[in-house]
Every structure is written in structure tokens, then in C-alpha cells.
Coordinates of C-alpha atoms and ligand atoms in Angstrom, one line a residue:
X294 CA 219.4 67.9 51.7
X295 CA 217.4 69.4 48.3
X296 CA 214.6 67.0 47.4
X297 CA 213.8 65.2 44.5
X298 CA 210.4 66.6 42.7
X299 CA 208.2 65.1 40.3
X300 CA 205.9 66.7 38.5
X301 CA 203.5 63.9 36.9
X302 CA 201.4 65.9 34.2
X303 CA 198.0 63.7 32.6
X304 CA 196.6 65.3 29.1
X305 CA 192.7 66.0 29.2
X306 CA 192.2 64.3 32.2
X307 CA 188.7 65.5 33.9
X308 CA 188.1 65.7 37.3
X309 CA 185.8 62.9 37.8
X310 CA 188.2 59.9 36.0
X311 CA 190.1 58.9 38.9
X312 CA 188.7 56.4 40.7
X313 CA 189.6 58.8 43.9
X314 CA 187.5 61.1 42.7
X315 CA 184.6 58.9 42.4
X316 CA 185.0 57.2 38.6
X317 CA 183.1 53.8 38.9
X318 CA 184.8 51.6 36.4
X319 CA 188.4 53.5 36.1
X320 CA 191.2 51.0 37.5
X321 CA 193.9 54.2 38.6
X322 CA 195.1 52.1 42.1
X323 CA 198.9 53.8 42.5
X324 CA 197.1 57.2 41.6
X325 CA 194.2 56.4 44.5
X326 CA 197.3 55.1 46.0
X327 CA 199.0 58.5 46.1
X328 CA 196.0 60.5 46.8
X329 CA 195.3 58.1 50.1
X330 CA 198.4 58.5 51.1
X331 CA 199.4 62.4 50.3
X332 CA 196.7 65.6 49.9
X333 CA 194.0 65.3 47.2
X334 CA 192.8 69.1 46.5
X335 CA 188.7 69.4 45.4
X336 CA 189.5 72.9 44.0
X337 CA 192.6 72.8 41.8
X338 CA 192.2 75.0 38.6
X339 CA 194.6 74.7 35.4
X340 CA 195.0 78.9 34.0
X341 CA 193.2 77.4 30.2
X342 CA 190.5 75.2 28.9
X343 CA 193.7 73.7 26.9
X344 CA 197.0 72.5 26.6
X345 CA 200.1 74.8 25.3
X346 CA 198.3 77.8 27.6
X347 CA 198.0 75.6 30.3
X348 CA 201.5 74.1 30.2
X349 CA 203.0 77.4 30.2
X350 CA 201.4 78.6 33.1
X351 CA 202.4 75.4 34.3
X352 CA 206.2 75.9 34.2
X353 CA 206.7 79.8 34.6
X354 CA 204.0 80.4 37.5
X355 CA 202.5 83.2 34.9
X356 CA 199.1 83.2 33.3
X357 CA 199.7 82.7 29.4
X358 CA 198.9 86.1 28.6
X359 CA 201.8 87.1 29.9
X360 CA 203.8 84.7 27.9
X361 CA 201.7 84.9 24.7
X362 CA 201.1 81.4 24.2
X363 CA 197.6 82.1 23.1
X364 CA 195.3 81.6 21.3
X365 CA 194.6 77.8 21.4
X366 CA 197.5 75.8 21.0
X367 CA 200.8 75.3 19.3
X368 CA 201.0 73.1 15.9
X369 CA 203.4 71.3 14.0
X370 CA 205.1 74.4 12.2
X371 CA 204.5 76.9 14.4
X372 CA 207.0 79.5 14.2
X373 CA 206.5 80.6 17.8
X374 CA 207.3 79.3 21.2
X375 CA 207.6 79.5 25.1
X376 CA 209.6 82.5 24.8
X377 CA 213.6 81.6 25.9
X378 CA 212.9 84.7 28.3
X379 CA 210.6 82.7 30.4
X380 CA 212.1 81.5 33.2
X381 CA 210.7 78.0 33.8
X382 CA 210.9 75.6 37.2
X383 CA 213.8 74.0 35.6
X384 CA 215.4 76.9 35.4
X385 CA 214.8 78.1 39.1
X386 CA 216.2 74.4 39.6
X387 CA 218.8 74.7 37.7
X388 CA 221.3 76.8 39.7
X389 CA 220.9 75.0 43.2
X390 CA 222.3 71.8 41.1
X391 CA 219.6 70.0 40.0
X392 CA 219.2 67.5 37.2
X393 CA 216.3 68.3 34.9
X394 CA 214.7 66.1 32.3
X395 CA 211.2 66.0 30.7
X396 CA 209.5 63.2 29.5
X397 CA 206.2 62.9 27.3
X398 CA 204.7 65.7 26.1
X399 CA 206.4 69.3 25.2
X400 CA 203.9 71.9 23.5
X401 CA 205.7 74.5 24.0
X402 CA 207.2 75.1 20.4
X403 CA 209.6 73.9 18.0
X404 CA 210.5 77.1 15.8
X405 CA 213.6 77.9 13.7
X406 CA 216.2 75.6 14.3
X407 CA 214.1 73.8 17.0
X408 CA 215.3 76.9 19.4
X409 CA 212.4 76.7 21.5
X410 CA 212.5 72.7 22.6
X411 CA 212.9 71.5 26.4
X412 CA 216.9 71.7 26.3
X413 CA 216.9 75.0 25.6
X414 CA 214.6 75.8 28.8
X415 CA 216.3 74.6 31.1
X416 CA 215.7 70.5 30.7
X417 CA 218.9 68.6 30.7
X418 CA 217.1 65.9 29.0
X419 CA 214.0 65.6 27.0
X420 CA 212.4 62.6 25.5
X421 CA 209.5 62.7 24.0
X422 CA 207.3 64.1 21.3
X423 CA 206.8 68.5 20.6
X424 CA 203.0 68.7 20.6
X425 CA 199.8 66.8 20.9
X426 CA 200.2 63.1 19.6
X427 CA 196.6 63.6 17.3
X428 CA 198.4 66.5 15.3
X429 CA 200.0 63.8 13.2
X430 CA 198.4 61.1 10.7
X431 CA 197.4 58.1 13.1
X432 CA 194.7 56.4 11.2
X433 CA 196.9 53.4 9.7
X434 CA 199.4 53.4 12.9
X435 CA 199.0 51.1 15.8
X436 CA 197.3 52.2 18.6
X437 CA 196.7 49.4 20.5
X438 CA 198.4 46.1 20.2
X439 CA 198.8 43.7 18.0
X440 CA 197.0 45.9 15.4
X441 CA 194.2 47.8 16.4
X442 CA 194.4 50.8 14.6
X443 CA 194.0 54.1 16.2
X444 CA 190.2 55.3 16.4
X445 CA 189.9 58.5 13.6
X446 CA 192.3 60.0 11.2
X447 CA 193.6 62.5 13.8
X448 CA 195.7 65.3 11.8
X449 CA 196.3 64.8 8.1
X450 CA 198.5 66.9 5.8
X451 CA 201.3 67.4 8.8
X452 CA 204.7 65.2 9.5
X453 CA 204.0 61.9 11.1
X454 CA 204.2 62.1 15.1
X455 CA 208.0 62.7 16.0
X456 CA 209.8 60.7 18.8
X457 CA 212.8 63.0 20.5
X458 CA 216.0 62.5 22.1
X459 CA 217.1 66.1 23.3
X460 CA 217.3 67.7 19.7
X461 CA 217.4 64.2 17.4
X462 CA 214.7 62.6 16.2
X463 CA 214.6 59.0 17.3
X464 CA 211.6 57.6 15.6
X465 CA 209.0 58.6 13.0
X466 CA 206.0 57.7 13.4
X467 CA 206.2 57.0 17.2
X468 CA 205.2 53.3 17.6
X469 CA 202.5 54.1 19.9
X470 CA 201.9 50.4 21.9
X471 CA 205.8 50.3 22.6
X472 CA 206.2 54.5 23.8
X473 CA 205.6 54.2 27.3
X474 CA 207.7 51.2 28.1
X475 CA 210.5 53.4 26.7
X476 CA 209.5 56.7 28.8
X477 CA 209.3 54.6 32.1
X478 CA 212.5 52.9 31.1
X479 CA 214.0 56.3 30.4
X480 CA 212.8 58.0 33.7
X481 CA 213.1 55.3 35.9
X482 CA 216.7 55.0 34.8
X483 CA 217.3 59.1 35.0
X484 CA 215.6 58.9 38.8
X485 CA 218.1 55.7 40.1
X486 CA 221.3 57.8 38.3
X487 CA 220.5 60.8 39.5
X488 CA 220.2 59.0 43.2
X489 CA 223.4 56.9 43.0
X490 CA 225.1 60.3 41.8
X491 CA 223.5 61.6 44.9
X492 CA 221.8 64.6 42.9
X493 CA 218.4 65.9 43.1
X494 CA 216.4 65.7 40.3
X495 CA 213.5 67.3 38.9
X496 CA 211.4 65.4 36.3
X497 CA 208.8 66.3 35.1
X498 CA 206.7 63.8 33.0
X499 CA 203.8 65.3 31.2
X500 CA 202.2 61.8 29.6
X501 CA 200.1 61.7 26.6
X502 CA 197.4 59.6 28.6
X503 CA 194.8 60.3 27.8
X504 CA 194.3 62.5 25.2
X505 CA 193.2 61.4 22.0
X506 CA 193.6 58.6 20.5
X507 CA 194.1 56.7 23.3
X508 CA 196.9 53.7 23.0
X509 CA 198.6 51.5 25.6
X510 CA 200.7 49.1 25.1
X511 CA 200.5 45.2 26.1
X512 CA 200.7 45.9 29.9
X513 CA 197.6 48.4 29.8
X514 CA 195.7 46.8 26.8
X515 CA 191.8 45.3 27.6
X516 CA 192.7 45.0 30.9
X517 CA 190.7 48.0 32.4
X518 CA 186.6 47.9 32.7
X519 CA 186.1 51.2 30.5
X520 CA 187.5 50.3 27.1
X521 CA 190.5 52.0 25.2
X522 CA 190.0 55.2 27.6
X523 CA 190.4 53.1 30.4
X524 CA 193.4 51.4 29.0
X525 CA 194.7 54.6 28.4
X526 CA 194.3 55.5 31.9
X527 CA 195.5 52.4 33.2
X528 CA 198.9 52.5 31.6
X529 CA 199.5 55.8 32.6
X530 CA 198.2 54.8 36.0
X531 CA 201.0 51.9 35.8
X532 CA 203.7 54.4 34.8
X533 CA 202.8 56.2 38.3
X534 CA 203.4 52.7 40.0
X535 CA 206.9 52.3 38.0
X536 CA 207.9 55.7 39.9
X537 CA 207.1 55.7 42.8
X538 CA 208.6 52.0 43.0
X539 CA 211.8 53.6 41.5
X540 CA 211.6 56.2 44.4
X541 CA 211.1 52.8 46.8
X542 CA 213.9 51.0 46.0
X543 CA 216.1 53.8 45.4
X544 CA 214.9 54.6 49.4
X545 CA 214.4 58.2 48.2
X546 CA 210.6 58.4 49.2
X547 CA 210.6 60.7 51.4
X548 CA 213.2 62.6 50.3
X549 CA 210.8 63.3 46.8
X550 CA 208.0 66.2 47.1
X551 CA 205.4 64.3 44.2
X552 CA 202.8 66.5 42.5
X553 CA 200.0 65.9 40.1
X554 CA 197.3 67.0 38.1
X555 CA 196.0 67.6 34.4
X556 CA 196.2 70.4 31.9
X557 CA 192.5 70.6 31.1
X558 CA 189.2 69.4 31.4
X559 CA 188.2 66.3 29.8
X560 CA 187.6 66.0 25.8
X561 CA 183.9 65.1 25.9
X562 CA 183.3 65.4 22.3
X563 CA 184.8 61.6 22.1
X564 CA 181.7 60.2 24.1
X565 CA 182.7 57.0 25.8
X566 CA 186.4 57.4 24.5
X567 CA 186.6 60.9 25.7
X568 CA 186.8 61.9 29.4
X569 CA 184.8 62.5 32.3
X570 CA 184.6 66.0 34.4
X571 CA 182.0 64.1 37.4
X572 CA 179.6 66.6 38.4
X573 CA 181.1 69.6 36.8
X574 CA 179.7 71.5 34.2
X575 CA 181.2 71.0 30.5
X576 CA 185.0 70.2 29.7
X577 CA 187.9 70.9 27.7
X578 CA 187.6 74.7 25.7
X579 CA 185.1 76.0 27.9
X580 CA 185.3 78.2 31.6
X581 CA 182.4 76.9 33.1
X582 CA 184.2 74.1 36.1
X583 CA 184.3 71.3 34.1
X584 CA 187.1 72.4 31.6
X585 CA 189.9 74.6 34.3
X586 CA 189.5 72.7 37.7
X587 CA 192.0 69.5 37.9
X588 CA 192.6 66.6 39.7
X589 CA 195.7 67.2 41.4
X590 CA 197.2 65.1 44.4
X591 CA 200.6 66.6 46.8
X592 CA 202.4 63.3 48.0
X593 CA 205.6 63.6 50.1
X594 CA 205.6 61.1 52.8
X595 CA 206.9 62.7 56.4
X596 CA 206.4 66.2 55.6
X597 CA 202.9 66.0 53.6
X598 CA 199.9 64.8 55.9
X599 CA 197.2 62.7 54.0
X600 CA 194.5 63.8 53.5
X601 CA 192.2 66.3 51.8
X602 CA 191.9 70.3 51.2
X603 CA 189.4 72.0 49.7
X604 CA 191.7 75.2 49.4
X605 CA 192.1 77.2 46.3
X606 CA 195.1 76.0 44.4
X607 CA 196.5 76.2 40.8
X608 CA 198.9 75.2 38.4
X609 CA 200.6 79.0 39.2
X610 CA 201.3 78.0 41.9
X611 CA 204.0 75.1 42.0
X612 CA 206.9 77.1 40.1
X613 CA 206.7 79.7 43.9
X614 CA 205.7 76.8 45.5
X615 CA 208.8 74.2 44.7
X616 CA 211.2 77.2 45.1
X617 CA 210.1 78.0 48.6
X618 CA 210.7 74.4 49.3
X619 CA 214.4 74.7 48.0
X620 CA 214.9 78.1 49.2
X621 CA 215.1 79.0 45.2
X622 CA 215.3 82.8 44.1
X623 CA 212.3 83.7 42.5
X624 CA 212.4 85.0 38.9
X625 CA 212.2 88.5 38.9
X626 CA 209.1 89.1 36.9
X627 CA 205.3 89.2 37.7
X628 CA 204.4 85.9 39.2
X629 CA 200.5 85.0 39.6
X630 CA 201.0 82.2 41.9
X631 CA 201.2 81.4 45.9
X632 CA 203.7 79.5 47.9
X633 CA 201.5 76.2 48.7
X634 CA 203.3 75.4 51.7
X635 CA 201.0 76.4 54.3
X636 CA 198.2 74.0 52.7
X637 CA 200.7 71.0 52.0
X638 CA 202.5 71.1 55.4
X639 CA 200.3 72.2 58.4
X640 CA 196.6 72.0 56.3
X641 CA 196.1 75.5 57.0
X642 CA 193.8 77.4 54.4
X643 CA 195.6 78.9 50.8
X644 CA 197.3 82.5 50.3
X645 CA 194.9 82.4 46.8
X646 CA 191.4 83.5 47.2
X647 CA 191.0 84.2 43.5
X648 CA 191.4 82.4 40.3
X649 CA 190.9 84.2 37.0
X650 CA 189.7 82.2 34.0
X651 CA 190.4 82.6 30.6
X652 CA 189.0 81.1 27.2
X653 CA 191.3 79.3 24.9
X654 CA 191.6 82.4 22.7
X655 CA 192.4 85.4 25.3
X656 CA 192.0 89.0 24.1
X657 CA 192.6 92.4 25.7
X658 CA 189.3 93.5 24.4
X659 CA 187.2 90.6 26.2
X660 CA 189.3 89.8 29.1
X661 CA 189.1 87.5 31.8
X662 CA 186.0 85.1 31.2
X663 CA 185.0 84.1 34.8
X664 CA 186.4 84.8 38.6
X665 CA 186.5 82.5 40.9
X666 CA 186.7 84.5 44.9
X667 CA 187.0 82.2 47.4
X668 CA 183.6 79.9 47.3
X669 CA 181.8 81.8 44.8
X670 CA 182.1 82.2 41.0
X671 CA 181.1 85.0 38.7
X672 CA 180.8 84.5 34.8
X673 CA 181.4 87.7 32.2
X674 CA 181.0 85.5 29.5
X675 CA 180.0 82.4 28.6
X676 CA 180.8 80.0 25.6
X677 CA 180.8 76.2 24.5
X678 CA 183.4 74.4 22.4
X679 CA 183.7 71.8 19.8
X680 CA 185.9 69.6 22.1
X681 CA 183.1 69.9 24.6
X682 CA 180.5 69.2 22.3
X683 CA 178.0 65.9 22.1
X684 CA 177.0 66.4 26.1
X685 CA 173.0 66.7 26.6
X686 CA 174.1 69.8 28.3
X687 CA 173.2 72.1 25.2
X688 CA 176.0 74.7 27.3
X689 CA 178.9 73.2 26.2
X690 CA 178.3 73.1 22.5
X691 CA 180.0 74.9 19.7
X692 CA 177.1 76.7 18.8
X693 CA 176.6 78.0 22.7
X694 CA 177.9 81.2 21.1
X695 CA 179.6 83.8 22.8
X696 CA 177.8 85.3 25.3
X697 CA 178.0 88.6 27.9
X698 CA 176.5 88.7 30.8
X699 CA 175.8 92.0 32.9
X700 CA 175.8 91.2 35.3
X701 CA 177.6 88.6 35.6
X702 CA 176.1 85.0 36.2
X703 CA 177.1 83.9 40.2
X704 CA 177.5 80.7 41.3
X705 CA 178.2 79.2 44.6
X706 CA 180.6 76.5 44.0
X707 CA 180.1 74.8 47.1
X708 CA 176.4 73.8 47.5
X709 CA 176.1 73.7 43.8
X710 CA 179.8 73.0 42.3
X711 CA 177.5 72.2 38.8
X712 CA 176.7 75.9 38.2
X713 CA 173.1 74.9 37.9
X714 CA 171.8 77.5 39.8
X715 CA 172.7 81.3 39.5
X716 CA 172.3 83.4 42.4
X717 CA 170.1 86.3 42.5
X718 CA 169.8 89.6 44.2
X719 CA 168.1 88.1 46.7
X720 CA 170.9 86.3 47.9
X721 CA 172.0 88.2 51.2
X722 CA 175.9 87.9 49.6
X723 CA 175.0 88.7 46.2
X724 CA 175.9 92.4 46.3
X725 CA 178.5 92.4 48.1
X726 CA 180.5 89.7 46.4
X727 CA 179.9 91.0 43.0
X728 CA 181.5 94.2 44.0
X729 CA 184.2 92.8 45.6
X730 CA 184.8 90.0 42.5
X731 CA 184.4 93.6 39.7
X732 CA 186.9 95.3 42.1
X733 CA 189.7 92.0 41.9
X734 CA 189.4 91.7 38.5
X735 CA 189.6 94.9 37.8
X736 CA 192.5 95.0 40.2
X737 CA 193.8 91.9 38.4
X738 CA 193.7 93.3 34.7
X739 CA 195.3 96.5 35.1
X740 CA 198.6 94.1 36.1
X741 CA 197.8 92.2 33.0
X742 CA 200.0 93.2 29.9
X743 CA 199.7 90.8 27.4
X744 CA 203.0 89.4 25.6
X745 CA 203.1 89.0 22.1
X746 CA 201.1 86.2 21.2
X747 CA 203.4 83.4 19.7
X748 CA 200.9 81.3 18.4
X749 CA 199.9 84.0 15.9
X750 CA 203.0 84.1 14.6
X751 CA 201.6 81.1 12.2
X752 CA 203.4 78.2 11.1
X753 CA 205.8 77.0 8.4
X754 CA 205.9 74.0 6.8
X755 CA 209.7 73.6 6.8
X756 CA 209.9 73.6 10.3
X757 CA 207.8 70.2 10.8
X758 CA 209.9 67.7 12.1
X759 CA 211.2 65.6 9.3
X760 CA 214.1 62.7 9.8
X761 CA 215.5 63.0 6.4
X762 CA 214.6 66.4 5.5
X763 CA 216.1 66.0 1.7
X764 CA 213.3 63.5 1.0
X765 CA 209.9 64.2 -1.3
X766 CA 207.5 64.2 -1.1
X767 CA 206.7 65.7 2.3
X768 CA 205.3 65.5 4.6
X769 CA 204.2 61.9 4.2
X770 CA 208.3 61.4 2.8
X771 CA 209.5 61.7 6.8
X772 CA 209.4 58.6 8.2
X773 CA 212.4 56.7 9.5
X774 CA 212.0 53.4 11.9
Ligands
LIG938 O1 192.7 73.9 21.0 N1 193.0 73.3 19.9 O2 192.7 73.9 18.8 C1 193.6 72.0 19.9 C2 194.0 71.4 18.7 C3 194.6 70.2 18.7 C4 194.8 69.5 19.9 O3 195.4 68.3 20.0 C5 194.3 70.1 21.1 O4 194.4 69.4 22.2 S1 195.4 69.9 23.4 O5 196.6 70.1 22.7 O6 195.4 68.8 24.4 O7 194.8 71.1 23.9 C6 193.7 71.3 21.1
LIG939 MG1 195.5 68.7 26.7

């Protein structure tokens, strides 16, 4: 029979917050849980240094070029979106009789008439809210309970933060300490439906943890050892645990194929409220490791052997992946991803040697950033970022400007996985990779057409999400309980 999948999707999560992957004070036991039981992956890339790219690549198994969700990410009046040509994983789904639904976070647009939400791409069901939860006012909301007020001002002069039922908003502002208790209810209730209608389901539940400003609700709230982050983490660590116990009792374990990871490296510009990307160098907005390679953990009891891989994967790859493992047709376009099956099932070594890396702002004219072949990792350019900013590692800063290298900076991942130490033509590979790295990208890039970019289309400030869209004065008029 076709089996369940869930896709379980964390927002600026870095590679060293799990306690799995080494985190001293995180509390994540269902996620250390999953990775004990099922495949952890060491070299998991996302396709951008952050989110809407990320998430696109995510669901249509193409790098965002392709796709034109560049550069950075979508806001709330964009005018663009995923476009409704894309065919997503819920679309391969889809036709083999699946039930779909997303929960959490979208990002992919809103646009005229809200044509570009989750229903309309192949999700039979979508709660949750369009874009990032800090492009909203937050400073006099909730963020913690009973009143702790979220930590900055987030996004001012926008709609408050939208709550969505399919195509209706529910709630505005989102009551942050209460939201997750309502996703899990909402899942766990679309999971044991869909099983007592004895149809798979794909769900795919991209959570705002823990992106900033982190909330949790009562269940998740000071009881981790790392402050609102950890909470944060904890309560989406929880929702895992609500799952896979609706799985259990629903005796659909091992019928469900259970994949996660995170869109982007970790936000380190918060400091102690931001994440944590362990021994790689920078985070979110940059290409160096620290803001493209992922946690990511492959659980499917009876068919999925624990353990660990240090393989080549990517985000790419689970649109070919989950359709080989329904015997799905494949959308007939150019896919950048591999079938993952030989790694998850019989631990043998990945069909992806390469990973390209792009910056958050993509052009024809610069290209791909940095190449990852196999162990070793050649850098074009280099560049900090704001969100990256605050480290001691002056590197990741905003005003690390822009800068080429020729030839490029080369790394070798595995004896020094923090790029501390570039190799030089005295290394006995040195040559020899760098031609064979100029020759795959070169390879790479002359596939590469880039799609109009949808994010500079601009925005509109009619199309923010307003609950009574007659009232004035907006934006701060659209609020409705
Ligand atoms: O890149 N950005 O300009 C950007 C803006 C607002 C975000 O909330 C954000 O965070 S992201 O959506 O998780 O990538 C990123
Ligand atoms: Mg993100």
C-alpha cells in the first residue's frame, strides 16, 4: 500500500541546535528520538541562505532560479508567487490519491486574489500563516504566556500576522502562545481521518520554530535550559512527539516514510535568542557551511535502518525521492535532485556528488557562489550578512562585502568542516579538483535559465491580508479576534 509521508520543516534551525547534533542545553528528545531511531545525514544542504528560495526548492525539486523566487524572500504584498506552473510534491501526490494538507508556514506568495496560496498548489488543506511570523507588528502581542511580550518590534507598517484556514482568514493577529496547540490539533486530527478513511496522506508541516520571535505556549514555556530559544525549540520538539504518537496509535508507523530538516542556517544576529550552526562557519544569508547545510533526519521504521550517512543530500532531492517511493511520474521539467533511496534503504553512498550554492540574491551575472564536489568545497565569492551578523567571526558580517576570488578559496569539508583553512597548490588534489569543480559548474550553469524573478515583481499594499478589508485606517484597522 502507498505510504503516509511527513515532511516536518523547522525555520532557521542551525545545524548544531539539536541535541543530536551535539547542542548542550537544547531539550529536543522526540527529535534525538527520531534521529536514534531512523538516518541522521552530517551533509544535508538547503539550495539558499533563506526561506521562500529554500522552500521552493523544497517542494518542486528545482533550484529557485528556476522558479524565480529570488531575490531574498517574499513579503506581505508581494505581487508574486510560486509560480501555479510549478509542479510541487503535493502535486506528484495528488494523482496517486493522496490527501494533502500544510500546516505552519507558507512563503510562497499571496498575490492577486490570494491565487498563489497552498490550495491552489496542490494542498487540500492549509492552515497557517503566508510568510514569516516577524513580517507583522509583534511588539505589543504575546509571545510567551501569560504576557511576556515578544522580544523587538519585528515588522511595522504591514497587516498584523494573519491566521489561515484554506483561503479565510481565521484570526488576526495570530495569538502566538495558543497557535501550536491548534496546528497539532489540526494535524493530528487530518493524520487519524485520513487513516480511518484508509487514505495516504502527505503533510507537510513547516513550523515557525524557531525563527524570530520565538513564542511557545504553556506546554513549551521556561521549561527548557536555554531560555525563549529553547522554549521555542522545545514546543516544536513536542509537536514532533504529538505526531509520531498520532502515527502510534493510529498503528501507521511503519507504514509513514518521516523526513526532516530546516530551511536555513541559524539567525545569529539574535545572540543567545538566535540559533546555533555548531562548528560551521557563519549562518543564515551567507554560503559559507553554516547558513545552507541542515539538520535533516529520514525515519521510517522497517524499511529505514538507523543510523548515520555522511552522503551528499539536499532539499532537491525529496520531491524525486518520495515519488520513486510511490512509483509517482515525475514532472516533466528540469529537476536538480536525486532519488535518495539508495542512501535511505541499503546505506549505500548518494547519486549527488555536487551541490551548488547560491546567495540570497541570485543573478545571471554572478552566478553560483560556492560548489560543493563530493568532500571538498570551492568558493567564487564570498559575503557576510546582517542576519549573520554579531559572531566574533568578522566573516559573517554585513560589511564582509562582496568578494571574488580567482581562484577560488578550497576547502576540505571533512578534516576542516569550519572552512578555516584553504587549500593551496600544494595540496596533491588541489589542481585537479579545481578543474574538475570549474568544469561542473560550468556544466551546471549552462542548464541554468533563470525564471522570472517573482519577488521583483514588488508588492502592493492592497493585497496584505486584511479581515475586514472596508475598515481604516490600514493596516493597523485589520484585526479581527
Ligand atoms: O531575507 N530577508 O530579507 C528576510 C526578511 C524577513 C524575514 O523574516 C526573513 O527570514 S526568513 O523568511 O526566515 O528567511 C528573511
Ligand atoms: Mg527561515
Amino acid at each position: 500500500s502507498l505510504p503516509n509521508i511527513i515532511l516536518l520543516f523547522a525555520d532557521d534551525l542551525g545545524f548544531g541546535d539539536l541535541g543530536c547534533y551535539g547542542h548542550p542545553s537544547s531539550k529536543t528528545p522526540n527529535l534525538d528520538k527520531l534521529a536514534a531511531h531512523g538516518l541522521r545525514f552530517t551533509d544535508f544542504y538547503s539550495t539558499s541562505p533563506v526561506c521562500s528560495p529554500s522552500r521552493a526548492s523544497l517542494l518542486t525539486g528545482r533550484y529557485q532560479t528556476r522558479s524565480g523566487i529570488y531575490p531574498g524572500v517574499f513579503y506581505p504584498g508581494s505581487k508574486g508567487g510560486l509560480p501555479l506552473n510549478e509542479t510541487t510534491i503535493a502535486e506528484v501526490l495528488k494523482p496517486l490519491g493522496y490527501t494533502t494538507a500544510i500546516v505552519g508556514k507558507w512563503h510562497l506568495g499571496l498575490g492577486p486574489n490570494r491565487t498563489f496560496l497552498p490550495i491552489h498548489q496542490g494542498f487540500d488543506h492549509f492552515l497557517g500563516v503566508p510568510y514569516s511570523h516577524d513580517q507583522g507588528p509583534c511588539q505589543n502581542l504575546t509571545c510567551f504566556p501569560p504576557d511576556i511580550k515578544c522580544y523587538g518590534k519585528c515588522d511595522q507598517g504591514v497587516v498584523y500576522l494573519p491566521l489561515f484556514l484554506n483561503d479565510t482568514i481565521k484570526q488576526q493577529p495570530v495569538h502566538f502562545p495558543d497557535l501550536v496547540a491548534f496546528y497539532n490539533k489540526f494535524a493530528t486530527e487530518f493524520i487519524s481521518t485520513s487513516l480511518k478513511r484508509e487514505q495516504p496522506f502527505f503533510l507537510y508541516y513547516a513550523s515557525h520554530h524557531t525563527h524570530y520571535p520565538q513564542f511557545a505556549g504553556e506546554g513549551a514555556t521556561g521549561k527548557s535550559l536555554r531560555g525563549p530559544f529553547g522554549d521555542a525549540l522545545l514546543e516544536f520538539d513536542q509537536t514532533v512527539g504529538a505526531l509520531m504518537t498520532a502515527l502510534e496509535v493510529n498503528g501507521a508507523q511503519n507504514n509513514t516514510f518521516v523526513f526532516f530538516t530546516s530551511d536555513n542556517g541559524p539567525e545569529l544576529m539574535r545572540m543567545s535568542r538566535g540559533g546555533n550552526s555548531g562548528l560551521l562557519k557563519c549562518g543564515k544569508g551567507t554560503t559559507y557551511e553554516g547558513g545552507m547545510r541542515e539538520p535533516a533526519i529520514a525515519h521510517w521504521p522497517g524499511k529505514i535502518q538507523a543510523g548515520v550517512t555522511h552522503e551528499l543530500g539536499s532539499t532537491l532531492d525529496l520531491l524525486p525521492t518520495i515519488a520513486g517511493l510511490v512509483q509517482a511520474k515525475l514532472p516533466k521539467v528540469q529537476l536538480d535532485g536525486y532519488d535518495m533511496r539508495d542512501i535511505l534503504f541499503k546505506h549505500r553512498k548518494s547519486r549527488r556528488e555536487v551541490m551548488f550554492y547560491y546567495p540570497t540574491d541570485p543573478s545571471e551575472n554572478l552566478g553560483v557562489f560556492a560548489v560543493r564536489l563530493r568532500k571538498y568545497k570551492a568558493h567564487y565569492y564570498t559575503r557576510g550578512a546582517s542576519h549573520s551578523d554579531t559572531t566574533p567571526d568578522q566573516a559573517c558580517h554585513l560589511n564582509a562585502f562582496l568578494t571574488r576570488h580567482d581562484p577560488p578559496l578550497l576547502f576540505d569539508l571533512e578534516s576542516d568542516p569550519s572552512e578555516n583553512y584553504s587549500l593551496g597548490p600544494s595540496h596533491p588534489d588541489y589542481k585537479d579538483v579545481l578543474q574538475e569543480i570549474q568544469a561542473r559548474k560550468e556544466e551546471f550553469e549552462k542548464t541554468m535559465v533563470f525564471g522570472e524573478s517573482q519577488i521583483g515583481m514588488g508588492s502592493d499594499p492592497e493585497l496584505q491580508p486584511c479581515c475586514n478589508p472596508q475598515c481604516i485606517p490600514k493596516p493597523s484597522c485589520c484585526a479581527c479576534s
